[in-house]
CSV table of C-alpha atoms in Angstrom, one decimal:
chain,number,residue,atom,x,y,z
L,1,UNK,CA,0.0,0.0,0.0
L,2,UNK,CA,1.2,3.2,-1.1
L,3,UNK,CA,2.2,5.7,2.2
L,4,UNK,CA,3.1,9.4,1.3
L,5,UNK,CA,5.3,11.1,3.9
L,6,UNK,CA,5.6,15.3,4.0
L,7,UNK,CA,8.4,16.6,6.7
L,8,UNK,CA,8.2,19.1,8.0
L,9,UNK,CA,4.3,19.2,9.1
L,10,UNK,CA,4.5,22.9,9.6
L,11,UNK,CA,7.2,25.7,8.7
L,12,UNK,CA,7.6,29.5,9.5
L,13,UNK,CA,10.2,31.8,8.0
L,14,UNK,CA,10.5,35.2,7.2
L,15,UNK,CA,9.8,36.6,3.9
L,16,UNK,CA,12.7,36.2,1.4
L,17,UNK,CA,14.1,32.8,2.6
L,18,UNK,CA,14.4,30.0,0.3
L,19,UNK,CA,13.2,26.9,1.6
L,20,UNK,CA,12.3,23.3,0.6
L,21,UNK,CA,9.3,20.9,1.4
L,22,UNK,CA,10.5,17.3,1.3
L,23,UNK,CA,7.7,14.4,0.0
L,24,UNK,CA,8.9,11.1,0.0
L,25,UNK,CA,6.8,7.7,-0.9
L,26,UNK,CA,7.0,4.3,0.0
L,27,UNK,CA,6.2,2.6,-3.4
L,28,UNK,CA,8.3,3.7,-6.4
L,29,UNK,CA,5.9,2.6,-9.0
L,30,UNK,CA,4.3,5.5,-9.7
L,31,UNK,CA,3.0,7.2,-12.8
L,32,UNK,CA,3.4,10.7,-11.5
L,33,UNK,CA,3.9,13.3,-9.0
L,34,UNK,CA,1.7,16.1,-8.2
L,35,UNK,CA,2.7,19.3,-5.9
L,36,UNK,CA,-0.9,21.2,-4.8
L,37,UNK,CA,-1.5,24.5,-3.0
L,38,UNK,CA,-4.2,24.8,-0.5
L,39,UNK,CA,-5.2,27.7,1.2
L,40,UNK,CA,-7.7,27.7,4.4
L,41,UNK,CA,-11.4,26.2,3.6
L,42,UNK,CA,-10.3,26.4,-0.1
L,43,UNK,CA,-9.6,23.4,-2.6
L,44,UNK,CA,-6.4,22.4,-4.2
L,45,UNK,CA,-4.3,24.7,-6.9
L,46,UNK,CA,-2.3,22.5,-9.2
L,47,UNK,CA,1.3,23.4,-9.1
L,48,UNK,CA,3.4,21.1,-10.9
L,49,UNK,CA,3.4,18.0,-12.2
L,50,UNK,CA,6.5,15.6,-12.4
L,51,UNK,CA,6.2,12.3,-14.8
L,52,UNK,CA,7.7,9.4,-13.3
L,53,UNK,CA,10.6,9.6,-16.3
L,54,UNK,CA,11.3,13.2,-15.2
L,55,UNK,CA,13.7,14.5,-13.3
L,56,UNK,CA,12.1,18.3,-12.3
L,57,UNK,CA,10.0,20.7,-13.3
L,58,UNK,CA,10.2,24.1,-12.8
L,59,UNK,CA,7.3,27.2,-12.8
L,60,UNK,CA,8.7,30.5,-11.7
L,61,UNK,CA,9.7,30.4,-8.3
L,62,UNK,CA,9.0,27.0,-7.9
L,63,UNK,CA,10.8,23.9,-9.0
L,64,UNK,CA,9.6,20.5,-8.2
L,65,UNK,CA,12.6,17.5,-8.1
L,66,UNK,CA,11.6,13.5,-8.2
L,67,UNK,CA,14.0,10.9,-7.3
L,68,UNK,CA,11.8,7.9,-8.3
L,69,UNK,CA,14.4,5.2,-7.2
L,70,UNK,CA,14.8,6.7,-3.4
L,71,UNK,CA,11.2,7.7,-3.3
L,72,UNK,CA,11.3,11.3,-2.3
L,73,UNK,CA,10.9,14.2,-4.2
L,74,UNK,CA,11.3,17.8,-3.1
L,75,UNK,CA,9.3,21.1,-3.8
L,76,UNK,CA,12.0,24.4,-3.5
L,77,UNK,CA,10.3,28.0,-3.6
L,78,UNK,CA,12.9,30.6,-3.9
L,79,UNK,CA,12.5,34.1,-2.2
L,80,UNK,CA,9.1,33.6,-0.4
L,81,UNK,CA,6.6,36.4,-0.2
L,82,UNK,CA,3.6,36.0,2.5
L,83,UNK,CA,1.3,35.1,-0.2
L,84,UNK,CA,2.7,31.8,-0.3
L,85,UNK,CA,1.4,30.9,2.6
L,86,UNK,CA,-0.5,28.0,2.4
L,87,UNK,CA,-0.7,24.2,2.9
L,88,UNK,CA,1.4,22.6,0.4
L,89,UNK,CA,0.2,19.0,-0.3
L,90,UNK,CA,2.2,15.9,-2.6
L,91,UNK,CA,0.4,13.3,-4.3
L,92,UNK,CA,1.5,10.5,-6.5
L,93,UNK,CA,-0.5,8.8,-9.0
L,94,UNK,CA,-0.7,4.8,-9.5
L,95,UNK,CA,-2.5,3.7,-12.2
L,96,UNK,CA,-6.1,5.2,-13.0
L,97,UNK,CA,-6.7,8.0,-11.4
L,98,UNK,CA,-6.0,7.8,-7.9
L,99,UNK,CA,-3.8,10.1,-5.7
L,100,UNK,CA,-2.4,9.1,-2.8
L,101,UNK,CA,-2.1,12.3,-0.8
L,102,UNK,CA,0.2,13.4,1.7
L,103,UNK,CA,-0.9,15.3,5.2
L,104,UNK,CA,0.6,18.2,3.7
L,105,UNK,CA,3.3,21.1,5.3
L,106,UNK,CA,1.8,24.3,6.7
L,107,UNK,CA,3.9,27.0,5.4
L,108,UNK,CA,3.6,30.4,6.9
L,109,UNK,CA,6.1,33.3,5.9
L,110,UNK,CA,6.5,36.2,8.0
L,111,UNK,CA,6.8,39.6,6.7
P,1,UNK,CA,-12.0,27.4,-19.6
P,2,UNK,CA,-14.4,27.3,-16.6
P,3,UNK,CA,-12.7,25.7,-13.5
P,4,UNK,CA,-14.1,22.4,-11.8
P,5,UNK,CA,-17.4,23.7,-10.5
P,6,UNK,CA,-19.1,22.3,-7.2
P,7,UNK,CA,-22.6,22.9,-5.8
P,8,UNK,CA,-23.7,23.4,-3.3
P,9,UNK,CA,-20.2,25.1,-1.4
P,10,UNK,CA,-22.1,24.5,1.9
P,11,UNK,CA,-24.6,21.9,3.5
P,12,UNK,CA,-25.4,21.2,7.0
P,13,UNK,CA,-27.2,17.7,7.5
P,14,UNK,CA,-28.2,15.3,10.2
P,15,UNK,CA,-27.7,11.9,11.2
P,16,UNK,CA,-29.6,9.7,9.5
P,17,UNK,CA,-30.0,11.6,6.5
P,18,UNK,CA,-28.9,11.5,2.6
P,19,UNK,CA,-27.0,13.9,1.0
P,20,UNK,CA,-26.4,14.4,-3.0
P,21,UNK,CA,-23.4,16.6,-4.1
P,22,UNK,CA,-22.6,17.8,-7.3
P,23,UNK,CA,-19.3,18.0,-9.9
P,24,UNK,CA,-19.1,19.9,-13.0
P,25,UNK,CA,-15.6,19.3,-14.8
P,26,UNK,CA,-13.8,21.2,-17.0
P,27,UNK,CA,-15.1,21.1,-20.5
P,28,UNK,CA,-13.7,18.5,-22.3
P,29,UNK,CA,-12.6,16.9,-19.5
P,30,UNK,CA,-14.3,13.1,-19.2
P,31,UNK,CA,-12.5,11.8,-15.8
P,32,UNK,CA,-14.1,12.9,-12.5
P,33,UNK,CA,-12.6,11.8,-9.4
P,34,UNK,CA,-13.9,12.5,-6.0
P,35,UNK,CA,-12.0,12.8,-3.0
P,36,UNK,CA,-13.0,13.5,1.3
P,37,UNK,CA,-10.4,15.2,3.5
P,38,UNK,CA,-10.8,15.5,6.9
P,39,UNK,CA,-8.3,16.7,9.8
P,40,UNK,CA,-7.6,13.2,11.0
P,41,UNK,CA,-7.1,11.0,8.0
P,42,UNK,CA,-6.5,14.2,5.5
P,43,UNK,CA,-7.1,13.6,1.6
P,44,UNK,CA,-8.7,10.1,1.1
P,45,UNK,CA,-10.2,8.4,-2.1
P,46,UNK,CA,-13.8,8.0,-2.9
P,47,UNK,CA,-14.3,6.7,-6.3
P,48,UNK,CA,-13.4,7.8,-9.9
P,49,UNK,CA,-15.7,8.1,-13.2
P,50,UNK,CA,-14.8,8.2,-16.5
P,51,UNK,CA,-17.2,7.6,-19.5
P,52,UNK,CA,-20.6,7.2,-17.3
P,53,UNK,CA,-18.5,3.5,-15.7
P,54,UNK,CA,-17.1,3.9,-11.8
P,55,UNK,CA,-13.2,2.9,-12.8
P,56,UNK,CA,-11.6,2.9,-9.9
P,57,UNK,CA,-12.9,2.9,-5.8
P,58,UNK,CA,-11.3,3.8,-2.8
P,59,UNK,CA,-12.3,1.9,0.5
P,60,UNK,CA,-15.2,3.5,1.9
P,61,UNK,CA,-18.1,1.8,3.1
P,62,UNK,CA,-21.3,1.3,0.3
P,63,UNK,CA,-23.0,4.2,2.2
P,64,UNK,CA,-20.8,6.3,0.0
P,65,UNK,CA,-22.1,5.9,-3.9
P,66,UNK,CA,-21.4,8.1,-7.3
P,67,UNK,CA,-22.3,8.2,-10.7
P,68,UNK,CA,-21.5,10.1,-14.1
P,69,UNK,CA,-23.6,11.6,-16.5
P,70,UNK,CA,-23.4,11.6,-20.4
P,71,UNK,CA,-22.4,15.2,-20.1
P,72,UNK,CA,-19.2,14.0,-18.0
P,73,UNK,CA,-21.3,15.9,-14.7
P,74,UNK,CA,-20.8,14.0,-11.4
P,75,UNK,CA,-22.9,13.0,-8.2
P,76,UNK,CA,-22.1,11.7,-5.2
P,77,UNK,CA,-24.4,10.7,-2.9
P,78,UNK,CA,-24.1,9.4,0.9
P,79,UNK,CA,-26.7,7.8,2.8
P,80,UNK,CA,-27.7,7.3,6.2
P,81,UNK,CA,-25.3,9.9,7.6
P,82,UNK,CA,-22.8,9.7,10.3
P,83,UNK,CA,-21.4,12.4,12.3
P,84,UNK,CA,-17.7,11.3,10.9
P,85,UNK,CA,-18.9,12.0,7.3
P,86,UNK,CA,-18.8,15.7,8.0
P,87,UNK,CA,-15.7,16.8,5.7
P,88,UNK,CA,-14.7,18.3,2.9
P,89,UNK,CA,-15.3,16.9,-0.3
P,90,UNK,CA,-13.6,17.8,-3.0
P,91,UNK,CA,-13.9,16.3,-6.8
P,92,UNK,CA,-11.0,16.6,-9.9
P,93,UNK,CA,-10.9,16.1,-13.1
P,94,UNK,CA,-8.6,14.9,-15.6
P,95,UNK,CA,-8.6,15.0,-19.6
P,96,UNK,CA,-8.7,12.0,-21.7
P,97,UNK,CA,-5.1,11.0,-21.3
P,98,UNK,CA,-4.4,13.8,-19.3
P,99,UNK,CA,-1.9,13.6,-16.7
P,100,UNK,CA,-2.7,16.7,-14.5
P,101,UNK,CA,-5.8,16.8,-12.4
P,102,UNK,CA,-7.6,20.1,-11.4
P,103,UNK,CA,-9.4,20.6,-7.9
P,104,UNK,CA,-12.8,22.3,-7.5
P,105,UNK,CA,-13.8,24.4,-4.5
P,106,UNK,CA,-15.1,21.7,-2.5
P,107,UNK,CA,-18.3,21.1,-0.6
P,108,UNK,CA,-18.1,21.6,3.3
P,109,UNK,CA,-20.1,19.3,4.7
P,110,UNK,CA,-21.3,18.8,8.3
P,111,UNK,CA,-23.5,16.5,10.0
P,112,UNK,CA,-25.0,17.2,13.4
């Protein structure tokens, strides 16, 4: 059964800090990788998308890496601004189509 | 494009009672996928749709039921309500042979 891991759980810096939100996943057969935004009572903003034969993908600030073999992949948002706070979720996809969700980080940045 | 579209945004039910909520996808888009998220167990799996045929299931009891129309809209319906079915549920869809999925708004419900 597929288990999808987010560390931290919850993450405060100030505004202008670099940071990385770390996924990782227990079953490497996956067809894909999905980063999501959520903000409070709101539903999910698509991100990026990794395929399984990529390596990263990249969308202004963000960039998205997948290590496939070791599991993890790794969401990196440079110079954050307090409109990226939100809850930042991973999913993968197997087969279909299913996500398997992570609990998320809580990211707040702090002007 | 129109989003994902979900109606109604709010419901407040009791126990016992049924409850139908409703998924517009994306034009074009023939793969609806619904999913609950709650604080405790976060982003679970109901059920997908593609073409009008349920293609995939999560593990939720039969209380929990869907179904796709010829226009690609969804429904899901749960009967006989329980005070842990109060969530937030949230459908996606996907085009044919589309990779990405996109998120509507969600329904908020609670059950009291």
């Amino acid at each position: 059964k597929q288990e999808v891991t987010q560390i931290p759980a919850a993450l405060s810096v100030p505004e202008g800090e670099n940071l990385v939100l770390n996924c990782s996943f227990t079953d490497s057969a996956i067809y894909n990788l999905q980063w999501f935004r959520q903000d409070p009572g709101k539903g999910l903003t698509s991100l990026l998308l990794i395929q399984s034969s990529q390596r990263e993908q990249t969308s202004g600030r963000l960039n998205a890496s997948l290590d496939k073999s070791s599991g993890r992949s790794t969401l990196y948002i440079a110079a954050s601004q307090p409109g990226d706070s939100a809850t930042y979720l991973c999913a993968v996809r197997q087969g279909a189509q299913k996500l398997v969700f992570g609990q998320g980080t809580r990211l707040t940045i702090n002007p | 494009k129109a989003g994902v579209t979900q109606t109604p945004r709010y419901l407040i039910k009791t126990r016992g009672q049924q409850v139908t909520l409703s998924c517009s996808p994306i034009s074009g888009h023939r793969s609806v996928s619904w999913y609950q998220q709650t604080p405790g167990q976060g982003l679970q799996f109901l059920f997908e749709y593609f073409s009008e045929t349920q293609r995939n299931k999560g593990n939720f009891p039969g209380r929990f039921s869907g179904r796709q129309f010829s226009n690609s809209r969804s429904e899901m319906n749960v009967s006989t309500l329980e005070l842990g079915d109060s969530a937030l549920y949230l459908c996606a869809s996907s085009s044919p042979g589309g990779d990405e999925q996109f998120f509507g708004p969600g329904t908020r419900l609670t059950v009291l």
